[in-house]
Amino acid sequence: MSRLKLLTFLVCIFFASFAVANEETLSQLYDLSNLSITESSTEEHLAEINRVALQDPSDQRVMALSNILKAHYYLTQEDFNKAREFLIKAKPLVDLIQSDKLTNEYLFANMFVLRSSSEIDAAIEIGETLYKKVMESWPKHKLSHLVLEQAYLKSFKYKYDESLDLLKLALDYSYESNDPFQVAETYNLFGIIYSELNDESSANEYYKKAVDIVELHPGLSRNTYLYTNLADSYRVLKDFDDASFFLDKSEKLAKEDEDVAGLAFSYQMRSRLLVDQKDYANALNYLKQAQEISDKIGEKLFNYEIHSELAYLYLMMDQLDKAEEHLDIAAANDSKQNDSDKFYMEGIRSSILYEKGLYKEAYDKLEESYENYRTQFNDDLVRVSNLSREQLDQAQLNFDNKLLAKENELTAKNMKESERFNLLLWILIGLLLLSAIILIVYIYRYRQLAIRNRHLAYTDNLTRLPNRRHVFLQIEEYHKKSKHSSFQYSVIIFDIDHFKGINDRFGHHIGDKVIKATKDICESTLSASDVVGRIGGEEFLILLPKTNETEAYRVADKIREQFENYDFGNLAEGLKVTASFGVAEVRTSDQNVDVLINRADRLMYEAKNTGRNRVMARSTI
């Protein structure tokens, strides 16, 4: 009996020591999961994962987590196919083990893989759920990475306000963690978002900030795409020399680091630069090299961009069959899953149909593309189809020439059949007139469509006030004028106090009415030369020409009083609304409008922080 007890005791000790060893291995792997991107993107990191995993190769938790960490590593290399393979291996074990901590790591990696395969909605849902679960437990740099990806995903759905809010949060996390890589990544994504909003000057400034941080910390890994984004920003700004300089630098770094994804991206941007310079043959050569690498990477977004740009290039080179082929491939890899992408794709398809002489189909496709774009995204509608009036006029001229040639041929062939020829001529003239009428109708409708597009691109959908883009263009004009003369102007930025609480308590329909009432309050107070625009959800900007800070302060305070006296009770019983204001006057030292806007913005937040329902200006501090 005593021997049996001894044997049982020894067995218990064996399994207990085995369990302790497994827990130690698991703890080491979780420590590896919390390393920064700079540390986890090295080959040494992958080797360490394998070394630790081999300590307990039979433990299912160790196997699952090590496969997830390997997937993370390949995500840093932008090798989405390999990352997907390791997650597939981990998935059955994750489901079996049912550990929240392990599941969180799996979801984190899977979010990036889903984005690579165009499952944007699923990736967003995972990210939002995951953040709520880990916001108190994960290290700040890892939270920054998670929030940054969410901001990127939101941009695919054109939710730019949400993206910018998430970017501010990501920037806070990255500064708190003292992680320069995440700071650079955040500035880079700020640039991407502003570029998509067609504010390329702001985008360029953020790209330069990202590059400056990288150059201050040369140990940061995989930074070639930052130079590539900066280069493409210079291309959009028509600074081709700087664009070429930074593309040379990004290609050199990508080759030195054997960064195939970075090299493909650099080739793609080089192709865009060459297209702008009308060098289509060399542009095609670079884009084909990017395509070869893209096929290996396995990211649908990149494939979509490459093939849609190949379609455009082949269209420019009059190779319509190849253009259609690549357009179909791009459609199969459409990453954003959004009607706005159909606008771009169908615009190219419309041009292909036009080049084939299928004018009616070309117009129908153009109109369809407009409907898709208008329905999905009103605030960023800045592009129109290539089917221009000049092209339509040229088509009519070609038709006239063909008709005249036919008439001469028939007249020369047989004068005796003049009656028949005259009849045929009148029929053809009738067809020409009918075609001309149809073309005129198409041209008119096309121009109306373009006018509508331009109006929508600069107008807030709810209030019909100028939107952010419109207001900032006006400020840029005033700022240039102030730099070359004594022209003076001021800005007021104000925000409705506790607006989220209004929405939560009274409903979004009442919130919308408050926004509209804000428009009425401003317009009843401002002069005809003043400009008021809605620049955010509950944020407004007023531009006051020929106005100093003191006068602007009085205007802001008058509007503040109007809020206090306005009968919001008519909208909802018990509803009271106030607003907080920041006032700033342009200074000669303001290098750009961002400095002025930031000053007014800070003053507005100071008004909020000191009790709300007040006006803050430099003179009041």
XYZ file of C-alpha atoms in Angstrom:
621
model
C 0.000 0.000 0.000
C 2.822 2.390 0.864
C 4.495 1.635 -2.491
C 1.263 2.543 -4.314
C 1.071 5.855 -2.450
C 4.698 6.586 -3.291
C 4.115 5.830 -6.975
C 1.028 8.070 -7.035
C 2.991 10.858 -5.380
C 5.805 10.612 -7.944
C 3.334 10.649 -10.852
C 1.666 13.772 -9.457
C 5.043 15.496 -9.103
C 5.916 14.555 -12.710
C 2.738 16.003 -14.177
C 2.944 19.095 -11.992
C 6.503 19.801 -13.148
C 5.420 19.160 -16.751
C 2.555 21.646 -16.391
C 4.892 24.258 -14.890
C 7.283 23.803 -17.817
C 4.425 24.232 -20.294
C 3.246 27.405 -18.563
C 6.778 28.806 -18.697
C 6.993 28.111 -22.441
C 3.597 29.696 -22.990
C 4.629 32.739 -20.962
C 7.735 33.180 -23.128
C 5.608 33.073 -26.284
C 3.189 35.661 -24.910
C 6.172 37.876 -24.100
C 7.230 37.553 -27.743
C 3.715 38.546 -28.828
C 4.104 41.887 -27.037
C 7.285 42.990 -28.791
C 7.247 46.089 -30.973
C 6.960 45.865 -34.764
C 10.617 46.792 -35.095
C 11.608 43.825 -32.913
C 9.075 41.324 -34.263
C 9.882 41.897 -37.942
C 13.407 40.428 -37.772
C 14.526 36.930 -38.745
C 15.949 36.577 -35.236
C 12.412 36.952 -33.877
C 11.171 34.097 -36.081
C 14.079 31.922 -34.939
C 13.257 32.683 -31.294
C 9.608 31.650 -31.834
C 10.777 28.304 -33.237
C 13.295 27.814 -30.415
C 10.749 28.453 -27.662
C 8.065 26.336 -29.362
C 10.436 23.354 -29.526
C 10.642 23.308 -25.732
C 7.102 21.837 -25.610
C 6.180 20.768 -29.153
C 3.312 18.538 -28.008
C 1.426 21.201 -26.042
C -1.569 22.363 -28.090
C -1.505 25.876 -26.620
C 2.171 26.245 -27.523
C 1.522 24.952 -31.036
C -1.421 27.314 -31.545
C 0.322 30.434 -30.217
C 3.587 29.749 -32.055
C 1.691 29.438 -35.350
C -0.119 32.708 -34.639
C 3.196 34.453 -33.898
C 4.673 33.090 -37.128
C 1.657 34.511 -38.952
C 2.358 37.867 -37.272
C 5.959 37.713 -38.451
C 4.957 37.108 -42.073
C 2.425 39.921 -41.823
C 5.300 42.286 -41.013
C 6.950 40.989 -44.192
C 3.655 41.544 -46.082
C 3.665 37.881 -47.100
C -0.067 37.372 -46.647
C -0.142 33.908 -48.192
C 2.261 32.488 -45.597
C 0.513 34.334 -42.777
C -2.777 32.812 -43.892
C -1.227 29.302 -43.914
C -0.078 29.574 -40.291
C -3.438 30.920 -39.135
C -5.177 27.996 -40.828
C -2.942 25.670 -38.796
C -3.737 27.538 -35.575
C -7.519 27.870 -36.041
C -8.613 24.308 -35.001
C -6.452 24.475 -31.885
C -7.755 27.935 -30.960
C -11.335 26.673 -31.274
C -10.499 23.599 -29.184
C -8.638 25.387 -26.380
C -11.214 28.186 -25.902
C -8.798 30.635 -24.254
C -9.719 34.330 -24.480
C -6.085 35.398 -24.396
C -5.152 33.013 -27.210
C -8.251 33.927 -29.224
C -7.363 37.621 -28.983
C -3.944 36.972 -30.524
C -5.556 34.932 -33.302
C -8.141 37.641 -34.038
C -5.432 40.305 -34.117
C -3.510 38.467 -36.841
C -6.651 37.426 -38.690
C -7.799 41.039 -38.943
C -4.833 41.810 -41.224
C -5.319 38.627 -43.248
C -9.001 39.437 -43.780
C -8.070 42.886 -45.020
C -5.610 41.344 -47.489
C -8.401 39.178 -48.916
C -10.846 42.114 -49.186
C -13.082 41.063 -46.273
C -13.131 44.611 -44.951
C -16.401 44.501 -43.009
C -15.346 41.329 -41.184
C -11.948 42.855 -40.361
C -13.588 46.015 -38.983
C -15.960 43.977 -36.820
C -13.056 41.961 -35.391
C -11.021 45.086 -34.698
C -13.823 46.912 -32.896
C -14.666 43.884 -30.755
C -11.017 43.128 -30.008
C -10.193 46.675 -28.926
C -12.931 46.634 -26.284
C -11.524 43.370 -24.895
C -7.827 44.318 -24.771
C -7.755 48.097 -24.264
C -6.891 47.682 -20.570
C -4.453 44.771 -20.887
C -2.337 45.164 -24.036
C 0.787 47.362 -24.140
C 0.365 50.817 -25.671
C 2.426 50.157 -28.811
C 0.304 47.101 -29.574
C -2.903 49.082 -29.025
C -1.509 51.723 -31.361
C -0.995 49.044 -34.015
C -4.550 47.750 -33.539
C -6.179 51.201 -33.645
C -4.045 52.224 -36.619
C -5.266 49.215 -38.591
C -8.849 50.109 -37.680
C -8.294 53.631 -39.018
C -6.930 52.140 -42.239
C -9.889 49.768 -42.561
C -12.390 52.582 -42.010
C -10.809 54.471 -44.903
C -11.711 51.572 -47.191
C -15.355 52.283 -46.343
C -14.790 56.042 -46.855
C -15.506 56.806 -43.192
C -12.771 59.425 -43.065
C -14.042 61.261 -39.967
C -13.862 57.999 -38.018
C -10.435 57.249 -39.508
C -9.057 60.601 -38.389
C -10.462 60.173 -34.868
C -8.852 56.728 -34.642
C -5.567 58.128 -35.938
C -5.499 60.693 -33.142
C -6.001 57.865 -30.638
C -3.284 55.783 -32.309
C -0.908 58.747 -32.157
C -1.569 59.139 -28.423
C -0.806 55.451 -27.851
C 2.370 55.600 -29.945
C 3.687 58.634 -28.043
C 2.781 57.064 -24.690
C 4.712 53.931 -25.654
C 7.649 55.996 -26.957
C 7.618 53.911 -30.146
C 8.952 56.011 -33.052
C 7.985 53.311 -35.558
C 4.311 53.597 -34.595
C 4.530 57.403 -34.621
C 5.926 57.301 -38.162
C 3.273 54.774 -39.224
C 0.528 57.000 -37.823
C 1.781 60.100 -39.619
C 2.045 58.034 -42.789
C -1.607 56.995 -42.515
C -2.610 60.601 -41.829
C -0.988 61.335 -45.177
C -2.894 58.539 -46.896
C -6.243 59.741 -45.528
C -5.645 63.386 -46.477
C -4.514 62.261 -49.922
C -7.778 60.370 -50.378
C -9.593 63.544 -49.301
C -7.714 65.390 -52.085
C -5.871 67.587 -49.595
C -2.485 66.695 -51.048
C -0.636 69.600 -49.415
C -1.585 68.310 -45.951
C -0.824 64.747 -47.028
C 2.640 65.805 -48.154
C 3.357 67.447 -44.795
C 2.413 64.267 -42.891
C 4.496 62.073 -45.210
C 7.474 64.348 -44.589
C 6.923 64.066 -40.821
C 6.930 60.274 -41.120
C 10.159 60.290 -43.140
C 11.794 62.730 -40.699
C 11.100 60.344 -37.803
C 12.499 57.385 -39.750
C 15.676 59.273 -40.585
C 16.102 60.247 -36.935
C 15.864 56.531 -36.032
C 17.746 54.619 -38.751
C 17.212 51.336 -36.906
C 13.501 51.308 -37.743
C 12.586 48.380 -39.967
C 10.824 48.252 -43.338
C 10.396 51.942 -43.997
C 10.738 52.005 -47.803
C 7.029 52.628 -48.397
C 7.225 55.888 -46.417
C 9.585 57.278 -49.048
C 7.348 55.861 -51.774
C 4.252 57.583 -50.375
C 6.152 60.859 -50.115
C 7.323 60.448 -53.716
C 3.785 59.856 -54.964
C 2.589 62.903 -53.048
C 5.167 65.027 -54.867
C 3.924 63.480 -58.135
C 0.366 64.599 -57.418
C 1.705 68.077 -56.597
C 3.494 68.038 -60.008
C 6.937 68.179 -58.385
C 8.355 65.418 -60.584
C 12.002 65.986 -59.605
C 11.378 65.365 -55.901
C 9.074 62.477 -56.787
C 11.846 60.823 -58.801
C 14.416 61.486 -56.057
C 12.409 59.730 -53.344
C 11.441 56.870 -55.661
C 15.137 56.260 -56.350
C 15.722 56.177 -52.601
C 12.823 53.787 -51.885
C 13.896 51.380 -54.659
C 17.469 51.366 -53.367
C 16.362 50.661 -49.777
C 13.913 47.958 -50.869
C 16.620 46.137 -52.819
C 19.113 46.416 -49.960
C 16.558 45.060 -47.448
C 15.213 42.453 -49.894
C 11.814 44.003 -49.266
C 9.893 42.601 -52.239
C 6.564 44.173 -51.218
C 8.214 47.573 -50.824
C 9.906 47.155 -54.195
C 6.596 46.304 -55.883
C 4.978 49.394 -54.354
C 7.879 51.550 -55.516
C 7.562 50.154 -59.054
C 3.839 50.917 -59.009
C 4.439 54.554 -58.014
C 7.232 54.860 -60.590
C 4.718 53.747 -63.205
C 2.281 56.465 -62.094
C 5.004 59.082 -62.395
C 5.863 57.913 -65.917
C 2.179 57.957 -66.882
C 1.967 61.600 -65.783
C 5.009 62.233 -67.961
C 3.287 60.440 -70.898
C 5.994 57.758 -71.011
C 3.544 54.860 -71.296
C 6.014 52.226 -72.523
C 8.335 52.553 -69.514
C 5.334 52.920 -67.204
C 4.032 49.585 -68.491
C 7.417 47.936 -67.914
C 7.521 49.018 -64.249
C 3.900 48.071 -63.659
C 4.465 44.583 -65.085
C 7.362 44.101 -62.653
C 5.061 45.183 -59.826
C 2.440 42.714 -61.067
C 4.887 39.790 -60.935
C 5.651 40.545 -57.286
C 1.983 41.232 -56.500
C 0.987 37.744 -57.661
C 3.379 36.283 -55.070
C 2.269 38.531 -52.203
C -1.384 37.510 -52.418
C -3.037 40.758 -51.291
C -6.250 41.556 -53.150
C -5.998 45.310 -52.598
C -2.609 45.453 -54.282
C -3.782 43.197 -57.119
C -6.812 45.438 -57.617
C -4.665 48.558 -57.893
C -2.094 46.961 -60.202
C -4.633 45.506 -62.642
C -6.834 48.610 -62.705
C -3.747 50.703 -63.514
C -2.685 48.182 -66.177
C -6.159 48.512 -67.686
C -5.754 52.284 -67.824
C -2.279 52.020 -69.349
C -3.411 49.623 -72.064
C -6.325 51.970 -72.750
C -3.879 54.839 -73.225
C -1.865 52.621 -75.599
C -5.006 51.681 -77.595
C -4.725 47.999 -76.633
C -8.395 47.687 -75.764
C -8.582 43.889 -75.422
C -5.767 43.868 -72.869
C -7.349 46.837 -71.103
C -10.608 44.887 -70.753
C -8.758 41.763 -69.593
C -7.004 43.588 -66.754
C -10.151 45.514 -65.868
C -11.956 42.194 -65.338
C -9.092 40.928 -63.143
C -9.192 44.164 -61.129
C -12.943 43.777 -60.635
C -12.371 40.275 -59.233
C -9.902 41.750 -56.705
C -11.946 44.851 -55.799
C -10.778 45.425 -52.240
C -12.988 48.216 -51.004
C -16.235 46.446 -51.830
C -17.807 49.809 -52.456
C -19.821 51.564 -55.148
C -17.193 54.301 -55.321
C -14.704 51.827 -56.782
C -17.264 50.905 -59.402
C -17.262 54.586 -60.368
C -13.565 54.405 -61.235
C -13.766 50.975 -62.867
C -16.844 51.781 -64.901
C -15.264 55.074 -65.933
C -12.409 53.114 -67.549
C -14.881 50.676 -69.053
C -16.879 53.616 -70.417
C -13.741 54.934 -72.123
C -13.007 51.493 -73.615
C -16.544 51.305 -75.005
C -16.136 54.789 -76.403
C -12.872 53.882 -78.151
C -14.694 50.914 -79.685
C -17.322 53.278 -81.073
C -20.079 52.054 -78.738
C -21.174 55.552 -77.730
C -24.581 54.680 -76.274
C -23.113 51.896 -74.123
C -20.297 54.249 -73.089
C -22.769 56.852 -71.900
C -24.913 54.283 -70.099
C -21.838 52.975 -68.291
C -20.840 56.534 -67.391
C -24.297 57.268 -65.973
C -24.231 53.986 -64.036
C -20.857 54.877 -62.555
C -22.211 58.242 -61.407
C -25.197 56.629 -59.713
C -22.915 54.198 -57.862
C -20.642 56.991 -56.683
C -23.405 59.418 -55.714
C -25.269 56.774 -53.710
C -22.243 55.630 -51.685
C -20.104 58.680 -51.081
C -21.140 62.289 -51.657
C -18.338 64.194 -49.869
C -15.393 63.048 -51.972
C -16.925 63.160 -55.488
C -14.130 64.798 -57.497
C -13.584 62.473 -60.428
C -15.569 62.215 -63.687
C -15.334 59.921 -66.680
C -12.900 60.471 -69.526
C -15.791 60.667 -72.004
C -15.442 64.401 -72.737
C -17.273 66.812 -74.963
C -14.204 67.099 -77.193
C -14.320 63.356 -77.816
C -18.011 63.498 -78.667
C -17.429 66.429 -81.029
C -14.654 64.472 -82.706
C -16.987 61.503 -83.143
C -19.530 63.729 -84.860
C -16.828 65.157 -87.123
C -15.708 61.667 -88.105
C -19.307 60.770 -88.889
C -19.647 63.903 -91.088
C -16.480 63.025 -92.975
C -17.641 59.481 -93.607
C -20.988 60.760 -94.849
C -19.371 63.209 -97.246
C -17.062 60.528 -98.609
C -20.011 58.235 -99.183
C -21.936 60.983 -101.001
C -19.025 61.735 -103.337
C -18.511 58.065 -104.068
C -22.155 57.528 -104.986
C -22.333 60.690 -107.122
C -19.202 59.784 -109.096
C -20.291 56.193 -109.661
C -23.605 56.805 -111.359
C -25.124 60.220 -112.069
C -28.193 58.550 -113.654
C -29.264 57.234 -110.265
C -29.308 60.712 -108.750
C -32.890 60.415 -107.509
C -32.058 57.273 -105.605
C -28.871 58.823 -104.336
C -30.734 61.970 -103.263
C -33.217 59.867 -101.365
C -30.368 58.004 -99.716
C -28.661 61.295 -98.976
C -31.727 62.673 -97.225
C -32.007 59.491 -95.219
C -28.379 59.776 -94.200
C -28.805 63.466 -93.395
C -31.783 62.567 -91.251
C -29.672 59.987 -89.459
C -26.937 62.565 -89.016
C -29.382 65.061 -87.552
C -30.782 62.382 -85.293
C -27.258 61.439 -84.222
C -26.421 65.090 -83.670
C -29.525 65.542 -81.519
C -28.650 62.429 -79.531
C -25.079 63.661 -79.095
C -26.287 67.099 -78.011
C -28.608 65.497 -75.463
C -25.758 63.320 -74.200
C -23.431 66.319 -74.012
C -26.015 68.374 -72.140
C -26.777 65.593 -69.684
C -23.064 64.907 -69.249
C -22.320 68.550 -68.492
C -25.239 68.713 -66.040
C -23.841 65.595 -64.407
C -20.406 67.201 -64.114
C -21.909 70.396 -62.654
C -23.877 68.348 -60.129
C -20.736 66.417 -59.213
C -18.734 69.580 -58.624
C -21.507 71.028 -56.447
C -21.773 67.832 -54.393
C -18.003 67.712 -53.949
C -18.016 71.076 -52.126
C -21.331 70.953 -50.233
C -22.292 69.391 -46.910
C -25.126 66.956 -47.514
C -27.183 67.818 -44.403
C -26.936 71.618 -44.165
C -26.048 72.545 -47.768
C -23.295 74.687 -46.267
C -19.781 74.622 -47.733
C -18.004 71.457 -46.600
C -14.486 71.092 -45.190
C -12.821 71.018 -48.602
C -14.660 74.128 -49.775
C -13.909 76.149 -46.639
C -10.233 75.202 -46.602
C -9.809 76.177 -50.252
C -11.257 79.603 -49.385
C -8.891 79.942 -46.419
C -5.934 79.070 -48.665
C -6.935 81.903 -51.017
C -7.220 84.380 -48.128
C -3.880 83.234 -46.731
C -2.088 83.750 -50.055
C -3.690 87.180 -50.312
C -2.568 88.096 -46.785
C 1.027 87.088 -47.599
C 1.241 89.548 -50.498
C -0.753 92.449 -49.066
C -2.121 93.918 -45.858
C -5.254 91.821 -46.203
C -6.481 90.757 -42.772
C -8.828 87.950 -41.811
C -9.868 85.866 -38.802
C -11.351 82.439 -38.241
C -13.819 81.114 -35.689
C -13.969 77.404 -34.968
C -16.833 76.257 -32.785
C -18.246 72.972 -31.606
C -21.720 72.180 -30.270
C -21.387 71.247 -26.585
C -22.353 67.723 -25.500
C -23.591 66.866 -28.986
C -23.143 63.144 -28.430
C -25.346 63.441 -25.362
C -28.006 65.187 -27.450
C -27.953 62.317 -29.940
C -28.046 59.724 -27.177
C -30.881 61.390 -25.251
C -33.094 62.794 -28.017
C -32.089 60.719 -31.038
C -30.035 61.394 -34.168
C -32.992 62.986 -35.961
C -33.026 65.733 -33.306
C -29.243 65.999 -33.582
C -29.649 66.647 -37.317
C -32.202 69.375 -36.583
C -29.767 71.003 -34.147
C -27.124 71.011 -36.898
C -29.594 72.687 -39.287
C -30.577 75.207 -36.614
C -26.879 76.023 -36.180
C -26.779 76.990 -39.846
C -29.779 79.346 -39.321
C -28.193 80.925 -36.238
C -24.933 81.630 -38.082
C -26.539 82.975 -41.239
C -28.763 85.345 -39.240
C -25.684 86.830 -37.573
C -23.014 86.891 -40.294
C -22.605 89.347 -43.148
C -22.782 88.445 -46.834
C -18.985 88.386 -47.175
C -18.498 85.955 -44.284
C -18.241 82.220 -44.937
C -19.533 79.507 -42.602
C -18.947 75.825 -43.287
C -19.441 72.495 -41.576
C -16.039 70.814 -41.180
C -16.965 67.882 -38.957
C -19.872 66.151 -37.261
C -20.744 68.993 -34.882
C -17.834 71.301 -35.740
C -18.141 74.497 -37.793
C -15.680 77.064 -39.122
C -16.426 80.716 -39.858
C -14.134 82.748 -42.108
C -14.257 86.526 -41.566
C -12.468 88.648 -44.203
C -11.190 92.113 -43.280
C -11.794 91.336 -39.614
C -9.376 91.515 -36.681
C -9.455 89.319 -33.590
C -11.428 91.779 -31.466
C -14.179 92.114 -34.057
C -14.197 88.344 -34.618
C -14.539 87.807 -30.873
C -17.658 89.996 -30.827
C -19.139 88.026 -33.735
C -18.449 84.720 -31.973
C -19.950 85.963 -28.719
C -23.057 87.152 -30.545
C -23.503 83.698 -32.064
C -22.929 82.148 -28.629
C -25.723 84.332 -27.231
C -27.960 83.316 -30.143
C -27.483 79.690 -29.098
C -28.535 80.565 -25.546
C -31.634 82.429 -26.728
C -32.693 80.077 -29.515
C -35.893 78.121 -28.786
C -34.514 74.587 -29.099
C -37.496 73.434 -27.035
C -39.491 73.491 -30.270
C -37.304 70.629 -31.490
C -37.541 68.533 -28.340
C -38.876 69.242 -24.871
C -36.117 70.099 -22.420
C -33.479 70.545 -25.144
C -30.856 73.200 -24.414
C -27.897 73.771 -26.715
C -24.713 75.757 -26.234
C -21.456 75.978 -28.147
C -17.773 76.654 -27.448
C -15.726 78.954 -29.677
C -12.086 79.502 -30.543
C -11.115 82.761 -32.312
C -7.820 83.433 -34.077
C -6.534 86.188 -36.336
C -3.981 85.526 -39.075
C -0.426 86.537 -38.190
C 2.434 87.384 -40.512
C 4.403 84.558 -38.870
C 1.811 81.933 -39.863
C 3.644 79.884 -42.484
C 0.471 78.148 -43.606
C -3.212 77.944 -42.766
C -2.662 74.855 -40.596
C -0.915 77.030 -38.010
C -3.884 79.414 -37.861
C -6.465 76.616 -37.784
C -4.584 74.734 -35.050
C -4.449 77.918 -32.958
C -8.199 78.439 -33.250
C -8.795 74.739 -32.594
C -6.704 74.801 -29.411
C -8.595 77.866 -28.183
C -11.909 76.112 -28.829
C -10.800 73.112 -26.768
C -9.641 75.489 -24.052
C -13.148 76.970 -24.073
C -14.548 73.474 -23.601
C -12.078 72.595 -20.865
C -12.889 75.773 -18.915
C -16.614 75.144 -18.715
C -18.020 75.304 -22.274
C -20.511 77.902 -23.596
C -17.800 80.503 -23.971
C -15.522 82.202 -26.477
C -11.748 81.987 -26.208
C -9.296 84.169 -28.080
C -5.670 85.013 -27.520
C -6.686 88.341 -26.032
C -8.924 86.619 -23.456
C -6.257 84.298 -22.062
